[in-house]
XYZ file of C-alpha atoms in Angstrom:
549
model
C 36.246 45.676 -64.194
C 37.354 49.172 -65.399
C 37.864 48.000 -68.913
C 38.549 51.287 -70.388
C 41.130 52.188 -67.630
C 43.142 48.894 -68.845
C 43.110 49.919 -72.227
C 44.430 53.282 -71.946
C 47.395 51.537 -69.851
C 47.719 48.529 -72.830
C 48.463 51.359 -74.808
C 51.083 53.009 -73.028
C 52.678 49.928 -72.970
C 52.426 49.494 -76.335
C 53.869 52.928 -77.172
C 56.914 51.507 -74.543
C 57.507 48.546 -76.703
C 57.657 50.434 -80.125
C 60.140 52.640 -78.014
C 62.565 50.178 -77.388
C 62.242 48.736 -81.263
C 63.774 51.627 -82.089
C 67.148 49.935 -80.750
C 67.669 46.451 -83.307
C 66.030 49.147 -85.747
C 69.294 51.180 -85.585
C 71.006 48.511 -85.684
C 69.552 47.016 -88.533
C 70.244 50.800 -90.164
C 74.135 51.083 -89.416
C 75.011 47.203 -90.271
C 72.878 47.167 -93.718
C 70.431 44.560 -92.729
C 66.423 44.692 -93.471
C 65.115 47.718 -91.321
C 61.790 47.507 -92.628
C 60.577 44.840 -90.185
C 61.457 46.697 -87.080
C 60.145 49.903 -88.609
C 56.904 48.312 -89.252
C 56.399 46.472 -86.039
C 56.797 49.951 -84.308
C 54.518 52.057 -86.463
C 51.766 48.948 -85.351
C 52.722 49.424 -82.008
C 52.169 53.174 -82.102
C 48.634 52.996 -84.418
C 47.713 50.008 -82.189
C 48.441 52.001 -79.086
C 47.096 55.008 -80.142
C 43.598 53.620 -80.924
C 43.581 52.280 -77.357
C 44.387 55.735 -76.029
C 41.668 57.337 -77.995
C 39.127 55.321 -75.446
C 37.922 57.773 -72.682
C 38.654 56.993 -69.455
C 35.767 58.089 -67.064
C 37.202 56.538 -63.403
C 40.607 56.350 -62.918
C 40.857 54.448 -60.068
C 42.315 51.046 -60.269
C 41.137 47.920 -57.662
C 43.543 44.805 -57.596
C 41.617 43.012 -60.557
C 42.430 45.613 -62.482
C 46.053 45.682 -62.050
C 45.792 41.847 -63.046
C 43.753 42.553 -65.900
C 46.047 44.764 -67.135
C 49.419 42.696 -66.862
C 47.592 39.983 -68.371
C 46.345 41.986 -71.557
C 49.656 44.129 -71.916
C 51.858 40.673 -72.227
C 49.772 39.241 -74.479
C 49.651 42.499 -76.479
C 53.615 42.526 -76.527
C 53.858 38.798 -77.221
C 52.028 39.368 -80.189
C 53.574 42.211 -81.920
C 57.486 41.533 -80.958
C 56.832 38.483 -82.597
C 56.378 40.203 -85.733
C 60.064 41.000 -86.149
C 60.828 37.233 -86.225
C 58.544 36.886 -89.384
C 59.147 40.065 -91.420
C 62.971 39.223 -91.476
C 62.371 35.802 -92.351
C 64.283 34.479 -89.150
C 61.302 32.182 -88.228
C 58.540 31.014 -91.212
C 55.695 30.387 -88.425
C 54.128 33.051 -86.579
C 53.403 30.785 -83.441
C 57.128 29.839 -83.314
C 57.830 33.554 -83.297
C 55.136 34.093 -80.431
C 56.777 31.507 -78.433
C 60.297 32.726 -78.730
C 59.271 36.236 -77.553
C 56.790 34.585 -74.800
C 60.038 33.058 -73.879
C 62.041 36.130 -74.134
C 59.749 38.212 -72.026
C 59.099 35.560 -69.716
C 63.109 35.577 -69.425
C 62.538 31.322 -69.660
C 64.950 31.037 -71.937
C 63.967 28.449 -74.158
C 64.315 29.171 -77.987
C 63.244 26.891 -80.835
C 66.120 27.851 -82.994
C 68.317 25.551 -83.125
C 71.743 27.677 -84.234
C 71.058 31.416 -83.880
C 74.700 32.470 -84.807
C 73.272 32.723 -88.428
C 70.575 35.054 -87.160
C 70.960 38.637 -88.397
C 72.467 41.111 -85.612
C 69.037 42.942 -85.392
C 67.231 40.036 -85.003
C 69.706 38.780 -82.116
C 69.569 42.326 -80.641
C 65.819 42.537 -80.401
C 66.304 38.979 -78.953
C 68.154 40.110 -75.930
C 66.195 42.552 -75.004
C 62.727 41.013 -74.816
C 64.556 39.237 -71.753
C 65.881 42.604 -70.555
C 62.637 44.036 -70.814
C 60.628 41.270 -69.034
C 63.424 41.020 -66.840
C 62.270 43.848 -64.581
C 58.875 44.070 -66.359
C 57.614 46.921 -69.218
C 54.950 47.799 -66.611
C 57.499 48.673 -64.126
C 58.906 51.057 -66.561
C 55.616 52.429 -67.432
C 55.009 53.109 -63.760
C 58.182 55.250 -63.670
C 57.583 57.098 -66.959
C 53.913 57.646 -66.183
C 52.757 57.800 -62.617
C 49.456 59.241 -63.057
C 47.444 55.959 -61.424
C 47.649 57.244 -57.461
C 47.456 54.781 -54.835
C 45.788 52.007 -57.914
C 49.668 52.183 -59.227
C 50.577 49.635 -56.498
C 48.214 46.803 -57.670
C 50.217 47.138 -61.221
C 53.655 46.537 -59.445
C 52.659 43.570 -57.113
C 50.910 42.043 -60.354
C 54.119 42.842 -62.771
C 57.168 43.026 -60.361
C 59.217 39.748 -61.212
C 60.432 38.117 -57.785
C 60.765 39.759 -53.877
C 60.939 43.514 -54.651
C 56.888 43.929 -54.261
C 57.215 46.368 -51.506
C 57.276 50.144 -51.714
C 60.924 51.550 -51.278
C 59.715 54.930 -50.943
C 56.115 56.412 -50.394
C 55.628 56.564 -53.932
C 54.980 53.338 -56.512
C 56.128 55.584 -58.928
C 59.618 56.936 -57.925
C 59.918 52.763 -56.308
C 59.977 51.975 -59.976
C 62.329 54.787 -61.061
C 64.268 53.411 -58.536
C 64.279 49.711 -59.566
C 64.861 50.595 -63.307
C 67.860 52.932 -62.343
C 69.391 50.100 -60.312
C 68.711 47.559 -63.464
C 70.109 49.982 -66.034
C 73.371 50.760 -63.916
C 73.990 47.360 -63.206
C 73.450 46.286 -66.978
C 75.439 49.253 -68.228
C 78.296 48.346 -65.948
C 78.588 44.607 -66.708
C 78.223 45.989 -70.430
C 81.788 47.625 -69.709
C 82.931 45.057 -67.544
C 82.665 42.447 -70.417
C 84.059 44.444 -72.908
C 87.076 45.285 -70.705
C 87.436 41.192 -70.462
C 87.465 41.296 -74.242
C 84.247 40.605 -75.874
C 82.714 42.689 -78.609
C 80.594 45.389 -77.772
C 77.531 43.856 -79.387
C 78.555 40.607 -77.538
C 78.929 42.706 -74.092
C 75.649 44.181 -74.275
C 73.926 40.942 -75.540
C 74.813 39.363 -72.793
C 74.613 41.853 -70.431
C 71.003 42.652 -71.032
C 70.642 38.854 -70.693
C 72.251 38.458 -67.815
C 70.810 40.711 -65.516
C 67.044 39.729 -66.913
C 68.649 36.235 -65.644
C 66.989 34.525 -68.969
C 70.289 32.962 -70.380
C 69.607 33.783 -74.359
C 72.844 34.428 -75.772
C 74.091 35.138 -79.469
C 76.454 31.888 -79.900
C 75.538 28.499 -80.682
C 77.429 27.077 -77.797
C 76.493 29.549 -75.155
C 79.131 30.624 -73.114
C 81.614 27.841 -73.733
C 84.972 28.816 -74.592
C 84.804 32.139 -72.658
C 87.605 33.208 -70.373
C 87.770 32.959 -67.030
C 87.663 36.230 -66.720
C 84.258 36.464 -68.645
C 83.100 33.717 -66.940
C 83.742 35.594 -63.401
C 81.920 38.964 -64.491
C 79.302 36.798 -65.244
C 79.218 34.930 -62.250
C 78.685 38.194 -60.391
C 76.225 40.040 -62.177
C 74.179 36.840 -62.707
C 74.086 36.601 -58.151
C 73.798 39.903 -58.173
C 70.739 39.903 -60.894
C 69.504 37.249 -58.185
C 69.668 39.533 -55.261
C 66.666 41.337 -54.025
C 66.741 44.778 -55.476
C 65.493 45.929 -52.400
C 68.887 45.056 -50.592
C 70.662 46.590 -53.577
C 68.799 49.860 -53.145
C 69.608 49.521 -49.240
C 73.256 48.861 -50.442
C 72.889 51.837 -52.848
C 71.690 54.197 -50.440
C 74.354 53.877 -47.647
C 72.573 50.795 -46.034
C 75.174 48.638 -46.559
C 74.712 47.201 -43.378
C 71.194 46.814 -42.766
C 71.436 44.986 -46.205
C 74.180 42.411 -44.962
C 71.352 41.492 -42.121
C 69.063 40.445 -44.833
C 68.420 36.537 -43.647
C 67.411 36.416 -46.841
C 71.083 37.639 -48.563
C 72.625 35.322 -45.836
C 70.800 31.870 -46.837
C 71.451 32.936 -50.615
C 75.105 33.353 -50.298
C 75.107 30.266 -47.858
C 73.591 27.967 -50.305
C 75.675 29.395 -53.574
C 79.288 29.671 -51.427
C 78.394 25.655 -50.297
C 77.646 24.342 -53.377
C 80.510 25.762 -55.137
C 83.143 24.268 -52.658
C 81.266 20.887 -52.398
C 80.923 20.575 -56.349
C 84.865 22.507 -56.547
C 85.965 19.641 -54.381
C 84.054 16.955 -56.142
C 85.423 18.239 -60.158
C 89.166 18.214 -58.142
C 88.863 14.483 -56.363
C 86.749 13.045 -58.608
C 87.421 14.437 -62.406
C 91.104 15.667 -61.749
C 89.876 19.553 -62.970
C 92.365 21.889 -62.740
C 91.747 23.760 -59.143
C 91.299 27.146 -60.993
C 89.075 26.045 -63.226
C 87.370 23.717 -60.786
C 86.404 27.107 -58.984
C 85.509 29.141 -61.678
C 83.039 25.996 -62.718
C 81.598 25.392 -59.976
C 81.023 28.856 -59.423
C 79.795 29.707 -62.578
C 77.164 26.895 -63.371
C 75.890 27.370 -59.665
C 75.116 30.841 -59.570
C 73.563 30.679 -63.115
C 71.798 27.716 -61.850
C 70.899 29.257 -58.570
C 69.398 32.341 -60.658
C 67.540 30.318 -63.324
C 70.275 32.192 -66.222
C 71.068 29.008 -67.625
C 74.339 30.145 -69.035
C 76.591 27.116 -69.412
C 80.300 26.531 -70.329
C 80.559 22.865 -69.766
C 78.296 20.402 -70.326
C 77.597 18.944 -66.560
C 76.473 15.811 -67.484
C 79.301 14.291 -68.082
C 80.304 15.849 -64.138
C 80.793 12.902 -61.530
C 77.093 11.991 -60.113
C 77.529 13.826 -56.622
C 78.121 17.354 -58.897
C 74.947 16.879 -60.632
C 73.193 15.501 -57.592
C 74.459 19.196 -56.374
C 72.881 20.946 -59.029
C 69.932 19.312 -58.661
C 69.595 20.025 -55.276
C 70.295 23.630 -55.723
C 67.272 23.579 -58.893
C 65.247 22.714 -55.713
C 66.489 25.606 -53.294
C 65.426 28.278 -55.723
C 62.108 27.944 -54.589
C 62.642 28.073 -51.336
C 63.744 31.891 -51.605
C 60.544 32.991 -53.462
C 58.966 34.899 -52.359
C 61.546 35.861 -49.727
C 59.611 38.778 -48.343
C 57.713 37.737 -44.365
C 54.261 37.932 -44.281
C 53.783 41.414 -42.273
C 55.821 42.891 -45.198
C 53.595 41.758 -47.985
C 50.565 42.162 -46.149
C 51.537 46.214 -45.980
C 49.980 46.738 -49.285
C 46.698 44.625 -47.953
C 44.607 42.264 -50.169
C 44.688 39.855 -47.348
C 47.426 37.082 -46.368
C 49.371 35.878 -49.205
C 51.891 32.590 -49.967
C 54.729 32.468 -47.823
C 58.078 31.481 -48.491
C 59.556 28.325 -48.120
C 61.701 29.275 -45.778
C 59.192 31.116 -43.790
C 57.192 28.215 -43.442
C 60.239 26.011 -42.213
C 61.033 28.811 -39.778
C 57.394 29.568 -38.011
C 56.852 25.597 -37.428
C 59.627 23.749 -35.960
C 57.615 20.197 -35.918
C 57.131 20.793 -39.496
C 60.260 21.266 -40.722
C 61.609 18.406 -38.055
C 59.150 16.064 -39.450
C 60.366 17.424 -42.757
C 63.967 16.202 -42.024
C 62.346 12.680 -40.477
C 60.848 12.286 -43.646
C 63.923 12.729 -45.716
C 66.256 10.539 -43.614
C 62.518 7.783 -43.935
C 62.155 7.612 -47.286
C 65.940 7.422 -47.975
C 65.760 4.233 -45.789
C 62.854 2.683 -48.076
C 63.319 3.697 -51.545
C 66.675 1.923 -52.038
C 64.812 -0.882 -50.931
C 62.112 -0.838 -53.909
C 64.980 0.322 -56.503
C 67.140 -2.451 -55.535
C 64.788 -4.632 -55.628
C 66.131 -7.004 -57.952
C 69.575 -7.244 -55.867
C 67.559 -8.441 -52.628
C 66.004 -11.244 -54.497
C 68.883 -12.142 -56.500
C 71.130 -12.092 -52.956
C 68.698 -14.378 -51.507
C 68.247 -17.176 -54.756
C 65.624 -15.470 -56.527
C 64.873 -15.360 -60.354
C 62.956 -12.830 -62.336
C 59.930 -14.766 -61.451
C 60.401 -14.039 -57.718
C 61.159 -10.259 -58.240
C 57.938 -10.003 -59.833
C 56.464 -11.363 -57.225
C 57.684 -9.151 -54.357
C 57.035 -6.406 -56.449
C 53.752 -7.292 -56.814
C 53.234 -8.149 -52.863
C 54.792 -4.935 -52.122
C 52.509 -2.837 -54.340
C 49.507 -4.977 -53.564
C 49.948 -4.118 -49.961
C 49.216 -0.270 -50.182
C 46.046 -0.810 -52.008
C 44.006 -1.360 -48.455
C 45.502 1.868 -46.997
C 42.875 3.592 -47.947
C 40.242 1.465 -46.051
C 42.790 1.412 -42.859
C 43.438 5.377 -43.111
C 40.083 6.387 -42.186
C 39.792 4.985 -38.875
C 43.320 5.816 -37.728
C 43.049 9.086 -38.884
C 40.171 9.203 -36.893
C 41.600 7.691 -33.615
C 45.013 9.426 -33.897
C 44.627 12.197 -35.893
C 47.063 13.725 -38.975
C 50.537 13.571 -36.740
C 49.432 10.430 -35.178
C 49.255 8.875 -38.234
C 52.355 10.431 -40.172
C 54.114 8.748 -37.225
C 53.417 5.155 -37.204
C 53.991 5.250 -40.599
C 57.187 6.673 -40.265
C 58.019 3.956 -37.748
C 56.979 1.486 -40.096
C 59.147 2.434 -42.780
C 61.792 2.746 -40.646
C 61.635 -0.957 -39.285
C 61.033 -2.292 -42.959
C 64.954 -2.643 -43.392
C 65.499 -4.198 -39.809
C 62.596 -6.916 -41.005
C 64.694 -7.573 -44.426
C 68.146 -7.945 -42.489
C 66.186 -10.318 -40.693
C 64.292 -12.347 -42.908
C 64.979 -15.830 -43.460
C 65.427 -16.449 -47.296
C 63.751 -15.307 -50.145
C 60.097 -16.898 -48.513
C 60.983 -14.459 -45.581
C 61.622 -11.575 -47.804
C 57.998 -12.393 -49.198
C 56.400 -12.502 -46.308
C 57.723 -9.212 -44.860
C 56.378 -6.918 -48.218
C 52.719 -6.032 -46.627
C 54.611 -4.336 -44.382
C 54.438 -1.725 -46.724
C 51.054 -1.286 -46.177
C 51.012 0.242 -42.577
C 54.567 2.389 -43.495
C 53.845 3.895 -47.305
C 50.799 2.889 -47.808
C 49.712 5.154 -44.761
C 52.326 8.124 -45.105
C 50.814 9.621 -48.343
C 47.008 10.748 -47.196
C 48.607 11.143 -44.077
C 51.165 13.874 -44.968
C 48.604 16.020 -46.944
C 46.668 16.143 -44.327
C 49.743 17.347 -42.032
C 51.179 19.421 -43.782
C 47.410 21.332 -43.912
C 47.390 21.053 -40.595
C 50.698 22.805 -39.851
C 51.086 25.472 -42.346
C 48.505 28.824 -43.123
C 45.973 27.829 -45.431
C 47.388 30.060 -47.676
C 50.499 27.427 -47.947
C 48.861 23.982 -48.000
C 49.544 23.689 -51.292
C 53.173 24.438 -51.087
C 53.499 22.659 -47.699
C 52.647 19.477 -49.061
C 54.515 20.232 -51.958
C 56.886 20.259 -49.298
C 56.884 17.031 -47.889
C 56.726 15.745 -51.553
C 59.949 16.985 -52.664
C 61.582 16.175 -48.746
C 60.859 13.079 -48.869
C 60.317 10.769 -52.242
C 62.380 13.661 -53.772
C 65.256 14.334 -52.104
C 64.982 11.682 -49.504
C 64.512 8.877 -52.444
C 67.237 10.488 -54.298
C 69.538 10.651 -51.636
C 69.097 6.840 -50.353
C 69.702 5.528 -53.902
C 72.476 7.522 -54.931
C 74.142 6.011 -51.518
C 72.600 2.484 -51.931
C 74.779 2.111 -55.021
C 78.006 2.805 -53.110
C 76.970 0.387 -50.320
C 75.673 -2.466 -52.683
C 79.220 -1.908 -54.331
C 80.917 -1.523 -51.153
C 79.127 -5.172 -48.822
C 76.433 -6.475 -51.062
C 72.972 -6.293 -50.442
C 72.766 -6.222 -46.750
C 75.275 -3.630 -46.316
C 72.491 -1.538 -48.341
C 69.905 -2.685 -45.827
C 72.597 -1.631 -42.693
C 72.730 1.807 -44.151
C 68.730 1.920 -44.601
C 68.327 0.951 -41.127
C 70.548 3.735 -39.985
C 68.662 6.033 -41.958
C 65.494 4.914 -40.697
C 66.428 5.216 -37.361
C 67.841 9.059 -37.687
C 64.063 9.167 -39.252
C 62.690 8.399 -36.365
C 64.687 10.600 -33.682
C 63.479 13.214 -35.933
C 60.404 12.301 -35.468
C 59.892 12.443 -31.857
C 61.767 15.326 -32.067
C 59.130 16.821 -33.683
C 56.506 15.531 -31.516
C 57.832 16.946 -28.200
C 58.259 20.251 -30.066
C 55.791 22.904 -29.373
C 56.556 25.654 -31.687
């Protein structure tokens, strides 16, 4: 570990971070507030810095644990002193409640642990802001830019600090790649600056939010957030905030007269596909179903999904009180952001080396068609079972039971999974990972067909162990699929996967529709639609199986 090499970079950072406290310290100058905390923080920053420089560097060269080493120390280092601020001017009384609101700020997470901030002094709001905008693109990116002196060692600093899919070099050089990232992030934050104070907001309310915006952390200077804005506001907003979520990469092909090439992204074209579908279902939902305006329908549904989509967390409404299938919606779409991180295919991030790295979700889905069809089996599986446990008590009750009963077949049901583990073993041995998956996938799927049958509540009884060779069997069994169809890179994430597919979205999905159905026929017009389910499950499923690639 070149130790001395990552303190000589800690300090540069350092020296960056006392730079940019020069900005609430001018403010804090011009609108007669306490300067004194700013100034102070800064002259730290450049003593603190400066002692770290003063360490001789013998071997310049950075390796890729260096680069990590160095992130690591340099956010801590700035976590700790642009907390100060928050304690000199008395906005916060604990030190570790300043150190997590900057940790959040640089992070861009976005959560605060102020509970009103329009008290807050306008320095102290200003210096909020921009920790986002600074970890937004990253302080070591800007480093890079203002001080390429590492050589080739610069790139192992950028895939370590770049936030999100813009890892790869967009020009020979890491260092002109970052002066090239921070000129796009400046001229896209400077123009939603005068974009929002064209829509009427105050300047220091444009550039607040701005720099907040395009960092995509959500922090913003009024209680409320952004409700109350104008559509207008709202819209510029809405833009900068998918934009913010684009890959700069794309926006530097844009930039550069590559508009084209760009618009071939797969990655652009899933993005927009999953933001311009979820506005017009949840647009059509807020018009049917809440009787919203259709302009402001629109501008709702756009706004809350992009800032959703792009983790800004900017709100205007509150959406729980939206009709269920909205926030089912917005759920959903919480769930898709993963899937376009990192969005870059494997050749491209193995051109810097270092071996094979994670994958994208939807690289994974895309290089293993039985996967992902087993995937969608899964889903369409598990949203024929899980109504079955959650409406538990309406199957008894439909059939004469008591609460003595539901206990019971709760208690059968659960019971029943318990020998999987002995009964796994052997199967897995005899039929291997897919062989498995799929009787228990059949299983599940006849579960409902057994309950439409069953005579009674003793027949309803008698039919639980079933769960024993359908869910009892499917969880060992999908880890070891999904390790057995993704790189070993992905296991992790591919079962991950099949988690979220399936008792995730699948159990979400089947219960949000059992409700209608139950309302709709009663209890066995629930078990109908479970059967259907289950048997789209298991199309799927040999789908999958006669699938090669």
């Amino acid at each position: 570990m070149n130790f001395r090499l990552v303190a000589n970079i800690t300090s540069y950072v350092l020296w960056v971070e006392a730079g940019f406290l020069l900005l609430p310290l001018a403010v804090s100058v011009f609108s007669g507030e306490a300067w004194l905390p700013f100034f102070i923080t800064a002259v730290l920053c450049i003593l603190i810095g400066g002692a770290l420089h003063l360490v001789p560097v013998k071997n310049r060269k950075m390796h890729g644990r260096d680069g990590f080493m160095a992130v690591a120390l340099s956010w801590i280092a700035l976590s700790l002193m642009g907390a100060l601020p928050y304690v000199l001017t008395g906005a916060l009384d604990s030190y570790v409640d300043a150190v997590f609101e900057t940790v959040s700020g640089l992070t861009t997470t976005g959560s605060t642990v102020f509970p009103e901030v329009e008290h807050l002094p306008y320095s102290v709001l200003l210096w909020r802001s921009l920790t986002q905008w600074m970890g937004g693109m990253g302080v070591l990116v800007l480093f890079l830019a203002l001080m390429p002196k590492l050589g080739d060692g610069a790139v192992y600093l950028m895939r370590a600090e770049s936030p999100g899919p813009i890892k790869s070099k967009l020009v020979p050089k890491v260092g002109s790649t970052a002066k090239i990232l921070y000129c796009i992030y400046v001229a896209l934050t400077v123009l939603e600056m005068a974009c929002l104070r064209i829509a009427g907001l105050s300047w220091f309310s444009a550039v607040n939010h701005a720099f907040t915006t395009m960092a995509t952390g959500g922090f913003s200077i009024n209680n409320t957030s952004l409700a109350g804005s104008s559509p207008a506001v709202m819209w510029i907003i809405t833009v900068f905030s998918f934009l913010a979520g684009v890959n700069f990469s794309l926006l530097f092909l844009a930039a550069t007269g590559k508009l084209r090439t760009a618009l071939r992204s797969e990655e652009l074209r899933v993005y927009t596909t999953i933001v311009v579908s979820v506005t017009l279902l949840i647009c059509v939902c807020l018009r049917v179903q809440a009787g919203v305006p259709l302009g402001e329908s629109v501008t709702d549904a756009a706004f809350q999904t992009v800032t959703i989509m792009t983790t800004t967390g900017f709100a205007t409404v509150d959406f729980a009180l939206w009709p269920t299938f909205c926030r089912m919606a917005l759920l959903v779409l919480m769930i898709a952001v993963v899937a376009l991180y990192p969005a870059f295919p494997k050749d491209a991030l193995q051109a810097q080396g270092g071996g094979e790295r994670p994958h994208s979700i939807l690289y994974i889905l895309k290089s293993s068609r039985p996967f992902t069809l087993t995937l969608v089996s899964l889903f369409f599986t598990l949203a024929a079972i899980m109504p079955i446990v959650s409406f538990m008590v309406n199957l008894v009750s439909d059939r004469g039971g008591d609460e003595g009963h539901l206990g019971l077949a709760l208690f059968l049901m659960g019971a029943s999974e318990l020998p999987a583990a002995l009964l796994f073993t052997p199967l897995f041995r005899r039929f291997g990972a897919a062989g498995t998956l799929r009787m228990s996938i059949c299983f599940m799927a006849v579960k409902p067909l057994l309950f439409l049958l069953a005579p009674g509540l003793s027949g309803l009884l008698l039919v639980q162990p079933v769960q024993l060779l359908g869910y009892g069997l499917f969880t060992p069994a999908s880890v070891y699929y999904a390790n057995a169809n993704v790189s070993p890179v992905d296991q992790v994430k591919g079962q991950s996967i099949m988690m979220i597919a399936s008792n995730g979205l699948g159990a979400m999905f089947g219960n949000f529709l059992a409700g209608y159905a139950i309302d709709w026929g009663g209890a066995d017009a629930m078990l109908g639609m479970c059967l259907v389910f289950g048997v789209i499950g298991v199309l799927f499923m040999l789908a999958a199986g006669r699938s090669k690639t």
